[in-house]
mmCIF file of C-alpha atoms and ligand atoms in Angstrom:
data_model
loop_
_atom_site.group_PDB
_atom_site.id
_atom_site.type_symbol
_atom_site.label_atom_id
_atom_site.label_comp_id
_atom_site.label_asym_id
_atom_site.label_seq_id
_atom_site.Cartn_x
_atom_site.Cartn_y
_atom_site.Cartn_z
ATOM 1 C CA MET E 23 -0.275 0.148 0.306
ATOM 2 C CA THR E 24 0.785 3.648 -0.711
ATOM 3 C CA GLU E 25 -0.156 6.654 0.679
ATOM 4 C CA TYR E 26 -0.599 10.035 -1.391
ATOM 5 C CA THR E 27 -1.036 13.083 -0.276
ATOM 6 C CA VAL E 28 -4.347 14.866 -1.311
ATOM 7 C CA GLU E 29 -4.175 19.023 -1.665
ATOM 8 C CA PHE E 30 -7.609 21.554 -1.644
ATOM 9 C CA VAL E 31 -6.567 23.606 -2.872
ATOM 10 C CA GLY E 32 -8.270 27.195 -2.222
ATOM 11 C CA THR E 33 -9.948 25.764 1.491
ATOM 12 C CA GLY E 34 -6.258 24.530 2.452
ATOM 13 C CA GLU E 35 -7.109 21.165 3.517
ATOM 14 C CA THR E 36 -4.606 18.285 3.127
ATOM 15 C CA ILE E 37 -5.294 14.700 3.662
ATOM 16 C CA THR E 38 -3.374 11.002 3.615
ATOM 17 C CA VAL E 39 -5.222 9.249 0.763
ATOM 18 C CA SER E 40 -4.009 5.521 0.619
ATOM 19 C CA ASP E 41 -3.740 3.848 -3.367
ATOM 20 C CA LYS E 42 -6.594 1.391 -2.307
ATOM 21 C CA GLN E 43 -8.856 3.934 -0.367
ATOM 22 C CA THR E 44 -11.512 6.739 -2.563
ATOM 23 C CA ILE E 45 -10.330 9.896 -2.066
ATOM 24 C CA LEU E 46 -14.476 10.472 -0.813
ATOM 25 C CA LYS E 47 -13.698 7.819 1.714
ATOM 26 C CA ALA E 48 -10.344 9.114 2.984
ATOM 27 C CA CYS E 49 -12.462 12.874 2.796
ATOM 28 C CA ILE E 50 -15.708 11.572 4.984
ATOM 29 C CA GLU E 51 -12.756 9.976 7.560
ATOM 30 C CA GLU E 52 -10.690 13.171 7.638
ATOM 31 C CA GLY E 53 -14.264 15.299 8.624
ATOM 32 C CA ILE E 54 -13.870 16.933 5.334
ATOM 33 C CA ALA E 55 -17.100 18.293 3.257
ATOM 34 C CA GLN E 56 -16.871 16.482 -0.068
ATOM 35 C CA GLU E 57 -20.455 16.796 -1.829
ATOM 36 C CA TYR E 58 -21.453 12.837 -3.408
ATOM 37 C CA SER E 59 -24.555 11.926 -3.944
ATOM 38 C CA CYS E 60 -24.465 8.398 -5.760
ATOM 39 C CA ARG E 61 -21.230 6.983 -4.745
ATOM 40 C CA VAL E 62 -21.299 4.513 -7.657
ATOM 41 C CA GLY E 63 -19.990 7.102 -10.153
ATOM 42 C CA MET E 64 -22.381 7.771 -12.227
ATOM 43 C CA CYS E 65 -24.016 11.355 -10.633
ATOM 44 C CA LEU E 66 -20.992 12.961 -11.120
ATOM 45 C CA ALA E 67 -21.725 15.093 -7.630
ATOM 46 C CA CYS E 68 -18.683 13.876 -5.607
ATOM 47 C CA SER E 69 -16.765 15.278 -9.211
ATOM 48 C CA ALA E 70 -13.370 17.581 -8.757
ATOM 49 C CA GLU E 71 -11.014 19.650 -11.259
ATOM 50 C CA ILE E 72 -6.842 17.395 -11.099
ATOM 51 C CA LEU E 73 -4.883 20.606 -10.897
ATOM 52 C CA GLU E 74 -2.109 17.761 -10.254
ATOM 53 C CA GLY E 75 -1.096 14.344 -10.188
ATOM 54 C CA ASP E 76 -2.807 11.357 -11.447
ATOM 55 C CA VAL E 77 -5.839 8.516 -10.241
ATOM 56 C CA THR E 78 -6.864 5.751 -11.677
ATOM 57 C CA GLN E 79 -10.931 5.799 -11.546
ATOM 58 C CA PRO E 80 -12.471 3.134 -14.318
ATOM 59 C CA ALA E 81 -15.456 2.815 -12.292
ATOM 60 C CA ALA E 82 -16.290 6.507 -13.318
ATOM 61 C CA ARG E 83 -18.431 5.756 -15.227
ATOM 62 C CA GLY E 84 -19.854 9.370 -15.408
ATOM 63 C CA LEU E 85 -17.089 10.904 -17.331
ATOM 64 C CA THR E 86 -16.374 10.468 -20.935
ATOM 65 C CA ASP E 87 -12.818 9.589 -21.668
ATOM 66 C CA GLU E 88 -11.116 12.217 -21.851
ATOM 67 C CA GLU E 89 -13.270 14.203 -18.897
ATOM 68 C CA ALA E 90 -11.746 11.823 -16.766
ATOM 69 C CA GLU E 91 -7.846 12.825 -17.758
ATOM 70 C CA ARG E 92 -9.133 16.544 -15.764
ATOM 71 C CA PHE E 93 -11.788 14.725 -13.729
ATOM 72 C CA ALA E 94 -11.534 12.779 -10.937
ATOM 73 C CA LEU E 95 -15.001 11.795 -8.938
ATOM 74 C CA THR E 96 -14.115 11.534 -5.746
ATOM 75 C CA CYS E 97 -16.696 7.933 -4.537
ATOM 76 C CA MET E 98 -14.519 5.736 -7.420
ATOM 77 C CA ALA E 99 -11.138 7.639 -7.827
ATOM 78 C CA ARG E 100 -7.697 6.292 -6.681
ATOM 79 C CA PRO E 101 -4.599 8.065 -5.956
ATOM 80 C CA GLN E 102 -0.988 7.201 -8.324
ATOM 81 C CA SER E 103 0.731 10.033 -7.227
ATOM 82 C CA ASP E 104 0.369 13.024 -4.534
ATOM 83 C CA LEU E 105 -2.793 15.612 -6.103
ATOM 84 C CA LYS E 106 -4.127 18.869 -6.735
ATOM 85 C CA LEU E 107 -7.339 19.155 -6.413
ATOM 86 C CA ASP E 108 -9.739 21.437 -6.692
ATOM 87 C CA ARG E 109 -13.574 20.352 -5.547
ATOM 88 C CA GLY E 110 -16.256 21.601 -6.503
ATOM 89 C CA VAL E 111 -15.701 21.656 -10.369
ATOM 90 C CA TYR E 112 -17.535 19.794 -13.077
ATOM 91 C CA PRO E 113 -16.798 18.340 -16.152
ATOM 92 C CA PRO E 114 -18.782 20.119 -19.369
ATOM 93 C CA SER E 115 -20.973 17.020 -19.329
ATOM 94 C CA ILE E 116 -22.871 17.768 -16.749
ATOM 95 C CA GLU E 117 -24.745 21.617 -17.910
ATOM 96 C CA GLY E 118 -24.858 19.779 -21.022
ATOM 97 C CA ASP E 119 -27.609 17.468 -19.181
ATOM 98 C CA ALA E 120 -29.519 20.364 -18.038
ATOM 99 C CA ALA E 121 -29.591 22.001 -21.191
ATOM 100 C CA THR E 122 -30.784 19.021 -22.563
ATOM 101 C CA ALA E 123 -33.537 18.946 -19.825
ATOM 102 C CA GLY E 124 -34.653 23.120 -20.085
ATOM 103 C CA THR E 125 -34.950 22.206 -23.476
ATOM 104 C CA ALA E 126 -36.787 18.923 -22.901
ATOM 105 C CA ALA E 127 -39.243 21.846 -20.582
ATOM 106 C CA ASP E 128 -39.310 24.450 -23.126
ATOM 107 C CA ASP E 129 -40.817 22.855 -25.394
ATOM 108 C CA ASP E 130 -43.735 21.056 -23.426
HETATM 109 S S1 LIG X 215 -21.378 10.455 -6.170
HETATM 110 FE FE1 LIG X 215 -22.087 10.135 -7.712
HETATM 111 S S2 LIG X 215 -20.322 10.223 -8.546
HETATM 112 FE FE2 LIG X 215 -19.558 10.204 -7.340
#
């Protein structure tokens, strides 16, 4: 098991997360107010932008391959290096869903 430092920019919070643990689980254990909902990689509520470092998140089904390069779903993501993350930053596809829903409502 390897442990990495995960820093949340803007808040100054830093935690240690093992490569066997999800970032969300470590946040909950450390009392960090990371948003989440589904905890199965679908809703994007737990998203964070990856500013530095690498994660593995093969089960992050809510992200496109391109988004998974830049965003971590913390409920699924395990660190592969020290990380700098910006919590509460969402991938463009979440905006697309909202826009589509709005358009559908307007058509009714
Ligand atoms: S909590 Fe839903 S994708 Fe992580």
